JSON list of C-alpha atoms in Angstrom, two decimals:
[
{"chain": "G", "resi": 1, "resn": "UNK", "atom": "CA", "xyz": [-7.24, -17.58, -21.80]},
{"chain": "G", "resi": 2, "resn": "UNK", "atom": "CA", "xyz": [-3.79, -18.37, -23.89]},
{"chain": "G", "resi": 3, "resn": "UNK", "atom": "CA", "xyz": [-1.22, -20.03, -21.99]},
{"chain": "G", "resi": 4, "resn": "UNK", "atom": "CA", "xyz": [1.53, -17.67, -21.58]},
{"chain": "G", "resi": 5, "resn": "UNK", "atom": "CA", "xyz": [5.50, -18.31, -22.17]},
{"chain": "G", "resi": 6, "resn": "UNK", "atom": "CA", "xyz": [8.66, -16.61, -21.37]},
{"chain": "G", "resi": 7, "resn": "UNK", "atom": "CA", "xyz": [11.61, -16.22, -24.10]},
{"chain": "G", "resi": 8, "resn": "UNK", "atom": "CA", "xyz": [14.32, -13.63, -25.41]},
{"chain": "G", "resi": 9, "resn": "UNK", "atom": "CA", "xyz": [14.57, -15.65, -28.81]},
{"chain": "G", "resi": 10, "resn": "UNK", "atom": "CA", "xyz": [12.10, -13.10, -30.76]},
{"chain": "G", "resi": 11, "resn": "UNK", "atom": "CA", "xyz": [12.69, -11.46, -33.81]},
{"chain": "G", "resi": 12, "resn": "UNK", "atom": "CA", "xyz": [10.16, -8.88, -34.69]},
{"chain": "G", "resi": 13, "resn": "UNK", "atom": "CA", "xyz": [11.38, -7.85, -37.48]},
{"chain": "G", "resi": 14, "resn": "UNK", "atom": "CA", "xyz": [10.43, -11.24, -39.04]},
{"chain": "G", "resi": 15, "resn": "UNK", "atom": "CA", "xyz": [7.73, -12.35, -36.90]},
{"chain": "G", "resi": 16, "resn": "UNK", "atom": "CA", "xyz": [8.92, -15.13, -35.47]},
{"chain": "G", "resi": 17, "resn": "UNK", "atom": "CA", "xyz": [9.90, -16.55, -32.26]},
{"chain": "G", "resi": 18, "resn": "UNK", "atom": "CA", "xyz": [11.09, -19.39, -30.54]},
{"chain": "G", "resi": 19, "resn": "UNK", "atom": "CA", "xyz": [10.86, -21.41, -27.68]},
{"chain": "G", "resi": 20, "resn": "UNK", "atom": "CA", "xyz": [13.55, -24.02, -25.81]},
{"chain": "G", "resi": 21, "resn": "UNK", "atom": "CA", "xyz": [14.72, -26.10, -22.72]},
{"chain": "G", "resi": 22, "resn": "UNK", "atom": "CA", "xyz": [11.73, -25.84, -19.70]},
{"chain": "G", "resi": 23, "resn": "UNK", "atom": "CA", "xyz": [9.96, -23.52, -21.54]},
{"chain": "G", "resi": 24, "resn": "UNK", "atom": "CA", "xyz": [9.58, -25.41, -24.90]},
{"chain": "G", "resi": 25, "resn": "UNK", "atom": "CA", "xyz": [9.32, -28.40, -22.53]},
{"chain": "G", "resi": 26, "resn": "UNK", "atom": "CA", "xyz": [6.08, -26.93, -20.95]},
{"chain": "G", "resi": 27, "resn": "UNK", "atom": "CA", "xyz": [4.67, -26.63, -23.93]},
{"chain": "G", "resi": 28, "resn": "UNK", "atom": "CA", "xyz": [5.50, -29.82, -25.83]},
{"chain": "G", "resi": 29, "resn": "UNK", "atom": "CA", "xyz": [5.15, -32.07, -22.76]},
{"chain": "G", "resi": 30, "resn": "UNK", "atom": "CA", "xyz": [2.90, -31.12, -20.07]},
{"chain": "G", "resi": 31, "resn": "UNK", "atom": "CA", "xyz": [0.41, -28.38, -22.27]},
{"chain": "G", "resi": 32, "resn": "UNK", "atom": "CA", "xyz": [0.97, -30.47, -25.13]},
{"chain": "G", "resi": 33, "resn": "UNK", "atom": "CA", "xyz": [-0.09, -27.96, -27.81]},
{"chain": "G", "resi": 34, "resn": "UNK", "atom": "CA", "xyz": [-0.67, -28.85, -31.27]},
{"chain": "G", "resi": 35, "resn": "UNK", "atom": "CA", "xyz": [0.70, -26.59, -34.31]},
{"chain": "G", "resi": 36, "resn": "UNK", "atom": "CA", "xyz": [-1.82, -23.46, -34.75]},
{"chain": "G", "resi": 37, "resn": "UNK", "atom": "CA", "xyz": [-2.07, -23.52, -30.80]},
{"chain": "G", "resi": 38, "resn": "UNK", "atom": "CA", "xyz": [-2.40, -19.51, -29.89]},
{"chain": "G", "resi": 39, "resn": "UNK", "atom": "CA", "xyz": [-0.44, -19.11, -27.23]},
{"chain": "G", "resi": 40, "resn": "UNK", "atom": "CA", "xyz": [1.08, -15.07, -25.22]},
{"chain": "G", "resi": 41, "resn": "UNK", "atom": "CA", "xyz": [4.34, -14.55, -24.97]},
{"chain": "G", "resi": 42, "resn": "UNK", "atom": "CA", "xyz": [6.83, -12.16, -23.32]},
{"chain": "G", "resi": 43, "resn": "UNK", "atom": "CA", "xyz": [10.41, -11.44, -22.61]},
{"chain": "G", "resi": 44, "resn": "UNK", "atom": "CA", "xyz": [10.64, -10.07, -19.35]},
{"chain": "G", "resi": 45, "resn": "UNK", "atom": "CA", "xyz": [11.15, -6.62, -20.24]},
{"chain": "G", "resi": 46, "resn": "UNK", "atom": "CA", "xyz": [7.74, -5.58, -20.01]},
{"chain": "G", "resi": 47, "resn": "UNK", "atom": "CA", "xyz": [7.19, -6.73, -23.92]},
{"chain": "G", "resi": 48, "resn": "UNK", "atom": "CA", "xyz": [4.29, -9.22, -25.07]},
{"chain": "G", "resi": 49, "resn": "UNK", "atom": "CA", "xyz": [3.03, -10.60, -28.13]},
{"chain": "G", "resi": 50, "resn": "UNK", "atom": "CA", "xyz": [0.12, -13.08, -29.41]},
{"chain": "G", "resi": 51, "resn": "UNK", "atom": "CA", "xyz": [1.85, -15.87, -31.60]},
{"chain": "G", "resi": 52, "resn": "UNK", "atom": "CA", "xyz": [0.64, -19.18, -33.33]},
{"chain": "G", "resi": 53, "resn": "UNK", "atom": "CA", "xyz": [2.88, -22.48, -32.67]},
{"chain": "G", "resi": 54, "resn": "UNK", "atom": "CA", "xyz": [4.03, -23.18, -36.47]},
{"chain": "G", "resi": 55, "resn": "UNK", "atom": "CA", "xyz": [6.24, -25.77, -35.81]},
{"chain": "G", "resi": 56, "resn": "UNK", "atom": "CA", "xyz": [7.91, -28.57, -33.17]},
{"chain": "G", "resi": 57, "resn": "UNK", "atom": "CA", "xyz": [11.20, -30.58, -32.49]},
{"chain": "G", "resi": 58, "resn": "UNK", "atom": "CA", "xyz": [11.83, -32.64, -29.12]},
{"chain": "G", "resi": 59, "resn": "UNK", "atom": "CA", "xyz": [13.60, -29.56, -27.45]},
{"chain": "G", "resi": 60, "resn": "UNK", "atom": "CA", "xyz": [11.70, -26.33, -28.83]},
{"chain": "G", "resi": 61, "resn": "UNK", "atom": "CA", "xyz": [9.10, -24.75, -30.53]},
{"chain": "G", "resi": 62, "resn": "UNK", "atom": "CA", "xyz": [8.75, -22.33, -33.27]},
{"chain": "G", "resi": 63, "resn": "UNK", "atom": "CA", "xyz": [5.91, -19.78, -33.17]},
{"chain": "G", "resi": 64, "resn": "UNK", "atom": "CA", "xyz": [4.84, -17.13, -35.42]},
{"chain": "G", "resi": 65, "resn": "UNK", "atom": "CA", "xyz": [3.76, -13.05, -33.66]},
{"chain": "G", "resi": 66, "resn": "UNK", "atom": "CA", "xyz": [0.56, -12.01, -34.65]},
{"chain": "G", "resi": 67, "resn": "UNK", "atom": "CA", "xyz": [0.65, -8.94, -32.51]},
{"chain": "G", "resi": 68, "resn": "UNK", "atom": "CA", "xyz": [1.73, -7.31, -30.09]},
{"chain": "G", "resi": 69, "resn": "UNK", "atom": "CA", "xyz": [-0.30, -6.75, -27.23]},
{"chain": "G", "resi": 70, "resn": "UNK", "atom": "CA", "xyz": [1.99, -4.95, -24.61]},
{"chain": "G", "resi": 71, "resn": "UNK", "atom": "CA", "xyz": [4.71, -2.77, -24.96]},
{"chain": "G", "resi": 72, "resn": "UNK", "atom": "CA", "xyz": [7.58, -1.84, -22.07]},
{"chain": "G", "resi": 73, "resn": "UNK", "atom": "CA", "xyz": [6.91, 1.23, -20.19]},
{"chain": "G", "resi": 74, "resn": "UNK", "atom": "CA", "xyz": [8.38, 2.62, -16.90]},
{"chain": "G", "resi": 75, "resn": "UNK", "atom": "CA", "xyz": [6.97, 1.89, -13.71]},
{"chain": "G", "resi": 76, "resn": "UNK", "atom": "CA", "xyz": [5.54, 4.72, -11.80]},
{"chain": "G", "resi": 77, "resn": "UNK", "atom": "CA", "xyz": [7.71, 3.65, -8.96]},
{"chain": "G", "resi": 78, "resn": "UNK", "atom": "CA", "xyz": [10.32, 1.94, -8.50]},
{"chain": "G", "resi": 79, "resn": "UNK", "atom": "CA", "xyz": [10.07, -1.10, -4.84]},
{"chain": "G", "resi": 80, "resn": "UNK", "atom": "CA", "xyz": [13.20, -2.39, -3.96]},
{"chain": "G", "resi": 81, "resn": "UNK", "atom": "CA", "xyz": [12.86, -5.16, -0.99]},
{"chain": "G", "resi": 82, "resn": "UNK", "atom": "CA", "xyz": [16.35, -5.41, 0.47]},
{"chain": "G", "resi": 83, "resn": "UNK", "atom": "CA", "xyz": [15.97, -8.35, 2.47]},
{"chain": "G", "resi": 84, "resn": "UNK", "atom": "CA", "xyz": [18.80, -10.75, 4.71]},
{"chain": "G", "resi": 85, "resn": "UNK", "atom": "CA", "xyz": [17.30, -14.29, 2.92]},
{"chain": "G", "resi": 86, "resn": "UNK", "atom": "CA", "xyz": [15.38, -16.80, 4.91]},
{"chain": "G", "resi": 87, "resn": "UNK", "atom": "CA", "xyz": [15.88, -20.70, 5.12]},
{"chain": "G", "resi": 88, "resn": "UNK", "atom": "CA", "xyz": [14.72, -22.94, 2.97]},
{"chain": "G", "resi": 89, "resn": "UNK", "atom": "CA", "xyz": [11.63, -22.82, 0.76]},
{"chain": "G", "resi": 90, "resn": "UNK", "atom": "CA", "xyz": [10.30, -19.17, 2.26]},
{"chain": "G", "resi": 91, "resn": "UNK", "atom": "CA", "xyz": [12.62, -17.20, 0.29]},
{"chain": "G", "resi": 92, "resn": "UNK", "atom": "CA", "xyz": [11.12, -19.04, -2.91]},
{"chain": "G", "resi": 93, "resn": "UNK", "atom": "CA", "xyz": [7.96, -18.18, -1.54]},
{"chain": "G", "resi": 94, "resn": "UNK", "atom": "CA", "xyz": [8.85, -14.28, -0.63]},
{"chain": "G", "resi": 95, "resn": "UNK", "atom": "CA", "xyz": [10.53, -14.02, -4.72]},
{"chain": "G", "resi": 96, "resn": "UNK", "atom": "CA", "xyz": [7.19, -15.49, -6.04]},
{"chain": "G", "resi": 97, "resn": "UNK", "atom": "CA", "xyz": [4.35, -13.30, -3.99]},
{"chain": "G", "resi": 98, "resn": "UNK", "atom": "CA", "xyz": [7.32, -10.43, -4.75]},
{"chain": "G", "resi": 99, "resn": "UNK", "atom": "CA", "xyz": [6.59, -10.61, -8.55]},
{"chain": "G", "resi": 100, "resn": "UNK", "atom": "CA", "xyz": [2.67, -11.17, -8.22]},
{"chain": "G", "resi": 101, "resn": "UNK", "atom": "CA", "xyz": [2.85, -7.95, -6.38]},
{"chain": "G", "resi": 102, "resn": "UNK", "atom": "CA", "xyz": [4.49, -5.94, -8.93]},
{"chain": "G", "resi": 103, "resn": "UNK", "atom": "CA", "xyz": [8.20, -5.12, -6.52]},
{"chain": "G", "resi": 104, "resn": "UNK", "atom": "CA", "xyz": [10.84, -4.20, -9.34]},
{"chain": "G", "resi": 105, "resn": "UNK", "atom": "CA", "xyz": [13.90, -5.85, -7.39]},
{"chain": "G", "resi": 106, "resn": "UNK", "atom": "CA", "xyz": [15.21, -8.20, -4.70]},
{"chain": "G", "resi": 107, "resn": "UNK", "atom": "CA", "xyz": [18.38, -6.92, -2.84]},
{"chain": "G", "resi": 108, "resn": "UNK", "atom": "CA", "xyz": [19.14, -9.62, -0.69]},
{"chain": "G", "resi": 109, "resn": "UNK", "atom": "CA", "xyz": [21.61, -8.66, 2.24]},
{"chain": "G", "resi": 110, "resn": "UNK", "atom": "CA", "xyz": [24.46, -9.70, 3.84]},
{"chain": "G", "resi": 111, "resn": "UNK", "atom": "CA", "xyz": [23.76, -8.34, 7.75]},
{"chain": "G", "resi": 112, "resn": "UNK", "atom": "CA", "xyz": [25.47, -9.01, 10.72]},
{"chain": "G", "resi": 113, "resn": "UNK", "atom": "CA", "xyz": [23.04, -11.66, 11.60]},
{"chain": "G", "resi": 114, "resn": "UNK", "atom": "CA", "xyz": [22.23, -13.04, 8.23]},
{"chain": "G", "resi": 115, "resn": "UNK", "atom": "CA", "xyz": [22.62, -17.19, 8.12]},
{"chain": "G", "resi": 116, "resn": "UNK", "atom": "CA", "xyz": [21.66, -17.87, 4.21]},
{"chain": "G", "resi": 117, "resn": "UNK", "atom": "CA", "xyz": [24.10, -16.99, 1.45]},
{"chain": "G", "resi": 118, "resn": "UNK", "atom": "CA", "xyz": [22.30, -17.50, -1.89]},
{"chain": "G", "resi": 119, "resn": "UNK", "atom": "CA", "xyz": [25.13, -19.01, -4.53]},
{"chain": "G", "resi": 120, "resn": "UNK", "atom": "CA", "xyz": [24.46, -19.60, -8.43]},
{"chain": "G", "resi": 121, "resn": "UNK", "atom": "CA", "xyz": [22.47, -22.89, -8.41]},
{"chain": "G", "resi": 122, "resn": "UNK", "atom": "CA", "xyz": [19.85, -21.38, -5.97]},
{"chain": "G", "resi": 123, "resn": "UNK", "atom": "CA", "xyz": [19.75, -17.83, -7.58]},
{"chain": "G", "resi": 124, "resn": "UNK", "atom": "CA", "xyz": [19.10, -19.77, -10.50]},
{"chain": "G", "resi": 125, "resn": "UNK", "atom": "CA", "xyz": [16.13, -21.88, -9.17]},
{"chain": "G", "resi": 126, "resn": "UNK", "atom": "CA", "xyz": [14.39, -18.09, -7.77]},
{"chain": "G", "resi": 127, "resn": "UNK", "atom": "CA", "xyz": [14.94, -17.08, -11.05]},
{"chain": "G", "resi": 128, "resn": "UNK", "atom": "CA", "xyz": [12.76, -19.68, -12.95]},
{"chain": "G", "resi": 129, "resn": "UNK", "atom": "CA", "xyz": [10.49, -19.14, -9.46]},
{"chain": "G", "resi": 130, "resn": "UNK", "atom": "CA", "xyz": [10.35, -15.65, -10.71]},
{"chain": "G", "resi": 131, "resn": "UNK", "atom": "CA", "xyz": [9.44, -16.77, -14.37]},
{"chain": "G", "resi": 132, "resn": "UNK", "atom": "CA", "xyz": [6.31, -19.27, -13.15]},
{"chain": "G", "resi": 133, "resn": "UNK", "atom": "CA", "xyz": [5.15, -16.34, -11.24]},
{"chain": "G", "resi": 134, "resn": "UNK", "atom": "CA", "xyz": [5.13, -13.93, -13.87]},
{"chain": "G", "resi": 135, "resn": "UNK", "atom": "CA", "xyz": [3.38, -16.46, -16.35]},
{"chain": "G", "resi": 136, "resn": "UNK", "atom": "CA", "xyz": [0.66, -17.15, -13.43]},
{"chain": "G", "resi": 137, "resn": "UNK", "atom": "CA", "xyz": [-0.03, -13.65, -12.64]},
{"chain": "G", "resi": 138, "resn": "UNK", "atom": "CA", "xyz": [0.18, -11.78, -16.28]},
{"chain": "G", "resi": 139, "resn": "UNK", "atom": "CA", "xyz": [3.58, -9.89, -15.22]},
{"chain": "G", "resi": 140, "resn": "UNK", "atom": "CA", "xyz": [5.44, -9.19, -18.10]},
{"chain": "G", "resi": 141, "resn": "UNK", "atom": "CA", "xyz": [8.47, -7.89, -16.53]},
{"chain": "G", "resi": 142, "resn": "UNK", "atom": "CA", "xyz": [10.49, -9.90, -15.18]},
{"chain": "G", "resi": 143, "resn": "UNK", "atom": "CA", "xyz": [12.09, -8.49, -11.08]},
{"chain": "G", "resi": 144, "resn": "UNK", "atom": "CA", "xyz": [15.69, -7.86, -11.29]},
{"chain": "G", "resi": 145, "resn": "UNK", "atom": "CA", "xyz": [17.56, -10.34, -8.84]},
{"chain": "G", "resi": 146, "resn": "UNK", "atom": "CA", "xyz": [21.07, -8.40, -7.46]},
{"chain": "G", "resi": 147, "resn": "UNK", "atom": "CA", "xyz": [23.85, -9.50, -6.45]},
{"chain": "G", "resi": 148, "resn": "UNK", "atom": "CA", "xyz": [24.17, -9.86, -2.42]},
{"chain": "G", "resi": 149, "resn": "UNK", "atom": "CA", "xyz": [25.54, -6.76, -0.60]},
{"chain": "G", "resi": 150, "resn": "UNK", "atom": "CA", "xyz": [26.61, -6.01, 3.10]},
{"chain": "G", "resi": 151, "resn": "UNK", "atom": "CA", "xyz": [23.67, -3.62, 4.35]},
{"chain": "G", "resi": 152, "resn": "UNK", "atom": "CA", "xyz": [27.49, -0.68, 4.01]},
{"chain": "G", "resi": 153, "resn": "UNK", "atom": "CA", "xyz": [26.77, -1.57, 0.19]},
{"chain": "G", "resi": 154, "resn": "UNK", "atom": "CA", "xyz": [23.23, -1.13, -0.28]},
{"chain": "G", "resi": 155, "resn": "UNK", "atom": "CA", "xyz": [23.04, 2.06, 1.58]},
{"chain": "G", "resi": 156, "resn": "UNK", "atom": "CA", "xyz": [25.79, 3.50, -0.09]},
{"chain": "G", "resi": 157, "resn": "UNK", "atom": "CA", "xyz": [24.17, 2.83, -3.46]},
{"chain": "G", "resi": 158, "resn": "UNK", "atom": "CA", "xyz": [20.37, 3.63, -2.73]},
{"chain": "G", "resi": 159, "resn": "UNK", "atom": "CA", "xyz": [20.46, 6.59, -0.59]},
{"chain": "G", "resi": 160, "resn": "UNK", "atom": "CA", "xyz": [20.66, 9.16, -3.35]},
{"chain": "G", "resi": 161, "resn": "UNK", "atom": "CA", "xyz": [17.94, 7.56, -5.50]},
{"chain": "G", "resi": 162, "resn": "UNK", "atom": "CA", "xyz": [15.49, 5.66, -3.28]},
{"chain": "G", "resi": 163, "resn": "UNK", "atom": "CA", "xyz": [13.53, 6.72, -0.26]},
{"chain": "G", "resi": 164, "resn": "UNK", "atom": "CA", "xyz": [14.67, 4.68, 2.18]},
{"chain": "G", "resi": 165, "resn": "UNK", "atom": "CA", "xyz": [12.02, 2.74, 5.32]},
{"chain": "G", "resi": 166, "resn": "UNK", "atom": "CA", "xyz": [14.10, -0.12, 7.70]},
{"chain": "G", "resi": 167, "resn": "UNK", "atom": "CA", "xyz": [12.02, -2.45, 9.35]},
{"chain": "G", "resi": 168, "resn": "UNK", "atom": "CA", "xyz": [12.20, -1.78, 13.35]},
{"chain": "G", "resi": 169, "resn": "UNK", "atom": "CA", "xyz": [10.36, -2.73, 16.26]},
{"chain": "G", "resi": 170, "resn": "UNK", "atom": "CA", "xyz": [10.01, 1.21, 17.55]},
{"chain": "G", "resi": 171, "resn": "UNK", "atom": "CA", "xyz": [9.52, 2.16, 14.27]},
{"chain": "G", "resi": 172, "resn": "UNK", "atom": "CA", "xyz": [6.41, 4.37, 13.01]},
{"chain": "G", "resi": 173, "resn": "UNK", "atom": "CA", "xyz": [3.14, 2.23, 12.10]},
{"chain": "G", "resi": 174, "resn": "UNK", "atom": "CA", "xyz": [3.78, 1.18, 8.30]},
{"chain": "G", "resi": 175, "resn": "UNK", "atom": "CA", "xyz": [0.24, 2.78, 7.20]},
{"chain": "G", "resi": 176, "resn": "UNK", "atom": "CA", "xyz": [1.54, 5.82, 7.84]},
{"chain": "G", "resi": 177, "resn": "UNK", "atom": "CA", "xyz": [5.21, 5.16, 6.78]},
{"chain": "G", "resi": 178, "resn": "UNK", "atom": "CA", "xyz": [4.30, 6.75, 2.53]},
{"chain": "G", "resi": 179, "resn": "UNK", "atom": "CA", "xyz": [2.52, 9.72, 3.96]},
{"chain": "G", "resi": 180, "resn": "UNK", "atom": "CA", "xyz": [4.04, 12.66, 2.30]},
{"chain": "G", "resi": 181, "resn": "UNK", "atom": "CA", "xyz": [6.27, 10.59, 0.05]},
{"chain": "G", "resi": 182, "resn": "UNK", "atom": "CA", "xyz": [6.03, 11.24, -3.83]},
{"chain": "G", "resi": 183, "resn": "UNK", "atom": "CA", "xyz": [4.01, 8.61, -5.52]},
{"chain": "G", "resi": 184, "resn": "UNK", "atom": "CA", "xyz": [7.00, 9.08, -8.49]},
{"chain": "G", "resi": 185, "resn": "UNK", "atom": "CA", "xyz": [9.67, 8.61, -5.80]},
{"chain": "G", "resi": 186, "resn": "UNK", "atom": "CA", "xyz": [11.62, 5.47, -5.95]},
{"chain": "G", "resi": 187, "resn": "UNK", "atom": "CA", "xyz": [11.38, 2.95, -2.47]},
{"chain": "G", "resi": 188, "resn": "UNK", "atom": "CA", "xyz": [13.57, 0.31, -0.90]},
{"chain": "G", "resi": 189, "resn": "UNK", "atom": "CA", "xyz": [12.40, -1.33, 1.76]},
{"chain": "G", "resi": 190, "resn": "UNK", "atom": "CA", "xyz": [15.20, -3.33, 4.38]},
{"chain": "G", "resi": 191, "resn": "UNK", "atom": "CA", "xyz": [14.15, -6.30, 6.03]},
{"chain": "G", "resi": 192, "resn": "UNK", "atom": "CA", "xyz": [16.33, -7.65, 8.53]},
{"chain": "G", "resi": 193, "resn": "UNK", "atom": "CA", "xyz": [17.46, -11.16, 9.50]},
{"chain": "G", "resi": 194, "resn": "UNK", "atom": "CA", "xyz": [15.54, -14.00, 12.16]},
{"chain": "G", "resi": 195, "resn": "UNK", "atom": "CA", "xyz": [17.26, -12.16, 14.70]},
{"chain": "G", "resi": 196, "resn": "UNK", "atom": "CA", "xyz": [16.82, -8.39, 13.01]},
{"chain": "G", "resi": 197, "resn": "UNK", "atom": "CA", "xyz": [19.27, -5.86, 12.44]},
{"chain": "G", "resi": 198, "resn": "UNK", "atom": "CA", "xyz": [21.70, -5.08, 14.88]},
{"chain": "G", "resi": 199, "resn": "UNK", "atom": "CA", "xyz": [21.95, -1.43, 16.94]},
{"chain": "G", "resi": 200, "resn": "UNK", "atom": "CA", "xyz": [24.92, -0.48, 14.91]},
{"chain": "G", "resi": 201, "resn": "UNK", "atom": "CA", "xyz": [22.69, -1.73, 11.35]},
{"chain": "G", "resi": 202, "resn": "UNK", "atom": "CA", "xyz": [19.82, 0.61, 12.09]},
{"chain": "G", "resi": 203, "resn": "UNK", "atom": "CA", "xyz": [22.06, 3.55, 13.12]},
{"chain": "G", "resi": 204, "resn": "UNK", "atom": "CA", "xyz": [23.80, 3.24, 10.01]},
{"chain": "G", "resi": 205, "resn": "UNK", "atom": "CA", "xyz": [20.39, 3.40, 8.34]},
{"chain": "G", "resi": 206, "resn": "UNK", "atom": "CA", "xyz": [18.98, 6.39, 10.68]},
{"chain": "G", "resi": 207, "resn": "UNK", "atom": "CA", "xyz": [22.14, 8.54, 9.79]},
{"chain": "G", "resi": 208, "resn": "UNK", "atom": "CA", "xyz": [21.39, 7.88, 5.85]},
{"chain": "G", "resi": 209, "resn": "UNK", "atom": "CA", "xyz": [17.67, 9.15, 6.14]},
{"chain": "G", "resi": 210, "resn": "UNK", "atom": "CA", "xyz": [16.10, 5.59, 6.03]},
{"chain": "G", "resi": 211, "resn": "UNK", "atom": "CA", "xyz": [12.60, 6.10, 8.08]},
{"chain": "G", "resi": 212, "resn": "UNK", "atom": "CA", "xyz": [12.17, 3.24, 10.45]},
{"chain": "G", "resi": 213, "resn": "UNK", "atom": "CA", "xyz": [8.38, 1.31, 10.39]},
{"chain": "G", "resi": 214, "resn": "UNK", "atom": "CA", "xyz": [6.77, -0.76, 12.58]},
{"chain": "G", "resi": 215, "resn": "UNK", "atom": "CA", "xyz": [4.85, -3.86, 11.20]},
{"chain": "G", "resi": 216, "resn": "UNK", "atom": "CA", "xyz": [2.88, -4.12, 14.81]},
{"chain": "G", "resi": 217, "resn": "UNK", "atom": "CA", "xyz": [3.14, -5.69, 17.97]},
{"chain": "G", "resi": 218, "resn": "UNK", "atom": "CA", "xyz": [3.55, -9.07, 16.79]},
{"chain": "G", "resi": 219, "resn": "UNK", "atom": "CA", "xyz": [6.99, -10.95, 15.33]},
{"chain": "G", "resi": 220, "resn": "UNK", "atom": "CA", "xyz": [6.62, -11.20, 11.79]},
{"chain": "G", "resi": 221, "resn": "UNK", "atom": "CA", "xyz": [9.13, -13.50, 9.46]},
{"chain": "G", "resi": 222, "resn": "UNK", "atom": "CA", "xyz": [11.44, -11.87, 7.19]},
{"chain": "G", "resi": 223, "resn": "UNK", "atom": "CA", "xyz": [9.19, -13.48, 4.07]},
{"chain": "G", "resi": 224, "resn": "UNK", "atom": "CA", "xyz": [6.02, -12.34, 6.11]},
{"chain": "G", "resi": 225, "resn": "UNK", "atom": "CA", "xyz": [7.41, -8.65, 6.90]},
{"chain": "G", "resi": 226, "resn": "UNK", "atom": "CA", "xyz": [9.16, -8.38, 3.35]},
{"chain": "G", "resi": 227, "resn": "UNK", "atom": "CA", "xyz": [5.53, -9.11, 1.80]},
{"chain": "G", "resi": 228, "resn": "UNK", "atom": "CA", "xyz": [3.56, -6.88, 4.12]},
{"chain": "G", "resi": 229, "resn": "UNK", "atom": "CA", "xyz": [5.29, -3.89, 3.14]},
{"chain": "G", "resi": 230, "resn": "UNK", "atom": "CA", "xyz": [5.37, -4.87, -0.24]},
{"chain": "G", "resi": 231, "resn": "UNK", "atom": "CA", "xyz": [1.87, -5.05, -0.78]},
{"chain": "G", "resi": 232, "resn": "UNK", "atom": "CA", "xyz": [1.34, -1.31, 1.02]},
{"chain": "G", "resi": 233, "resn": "UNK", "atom": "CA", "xyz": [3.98, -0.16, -0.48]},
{"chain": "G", "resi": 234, "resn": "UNK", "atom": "CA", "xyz": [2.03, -1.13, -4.44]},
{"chain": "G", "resi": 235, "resn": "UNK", "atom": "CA", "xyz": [-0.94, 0.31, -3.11]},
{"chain": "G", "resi": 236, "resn": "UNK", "atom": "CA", "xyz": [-0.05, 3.42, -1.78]}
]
């Protein structure tokens, strides 16, 4: 199988292509291709082409598209996962098994409970987190990454278009949480905090339509619920 690569420098119209910074440097330095290497790439809009490495510097790599082998197409739904962030490592971990999954966006929240704020440097890091995955797992498009919003925010600007489902303890048993719901029709899914949402969080939710689920008797992580209902929510 090709080794695939991730870059927005392509010009189709003269079949060409390049490649710089980690990228290039994953191909120069730790694939170490030779020129005439076939190699995939795609630019994270659901786009992907077959190209030949034609040519090297120390920082980037110039390829030449063969053809194309995917085009961008809509999704047949759209899976939000509006989630508070975890410490540490597990919201790297929750981004990457996100993308492998097929979810179209992270929302993260800002709840009443919520102890991570995610600033540039780190949004950055999920980002290229994002990019690994999608090279590993033959995603071509790459998850949009929002910008943090109170849970106020998020409601306000998914009700109308999403169907909404909020993680709760006394919620209805998650198998049964897409029964009835149009395969077409667009889902975000709201994972709380450590410490969940609060009484006044979930009312908010209730009153906008959101349909509470239960993930089961046990407490789940955020990274372990947000995942969970990802993966039913891609296969039901």
């Amino acid at each position: 199988m090709s080794s695939r690569f991730y870059t927005t420098s392509i010009d189709t119209e003269n079949g060409t292509a390049r490649l710089e910074e980690s990228e290039a440097h994953h191909l120069l330095h730790v694939m170490r291709l030779k020129t005439g290497s076939e190699v995939h790439l795609f630019d994270g809009n659901g786009n992907a082409w077959r190209a030949f490495l034609t040519g090297t510097s120390r920082r980037s790599a110039e390829l030449r598209l063969e053809e194309q082998i995917a085009k961008a197409s809509l999704p047949t739904r759209e899976i939000v996962l509006a989630v508070a962030p975890p410490k540490g490592d597990r919201f790297r971990w929750l981004v990457e098994k996100a993308t492998e999954l097929g979810v179209s966006a992270i929302q993260p929240l800002k709840t009443e409970r919520s102890v991570v704020d995610p600033g540039a440097g780190k949004i950055d890091k999920l980002r290229q987190t994002m990019i690994a995955a999608c090279k590993q797992c033959g995603r071509n498009q790459l998850m949009t990454f929002a910008q943090q919003q109170t849970w106020e925010e998020c409601i306000q600007e998914y009700t109308a278009s999403h169907h909404l489902l909020i993680a709760h303890p006394h919620g209805h048993n998650l198998r049964e949480a897409f029964i009835g719901v149009e395969p077409t029709r667009s889902l975000l899914i709201a994972i709380g905090p450590e410490g969940g949402f609060t009484e006044e969080e979930v009312s908010l939710a209730l009153n906008a339509g959101a349909a509470p689920i239960s993930l089961g008797q046990n407490i789940l992580r955020t990274e372990t619920a947000a995942i969970t209902c990802a993966a039913m929510a891609t296969l039901a």
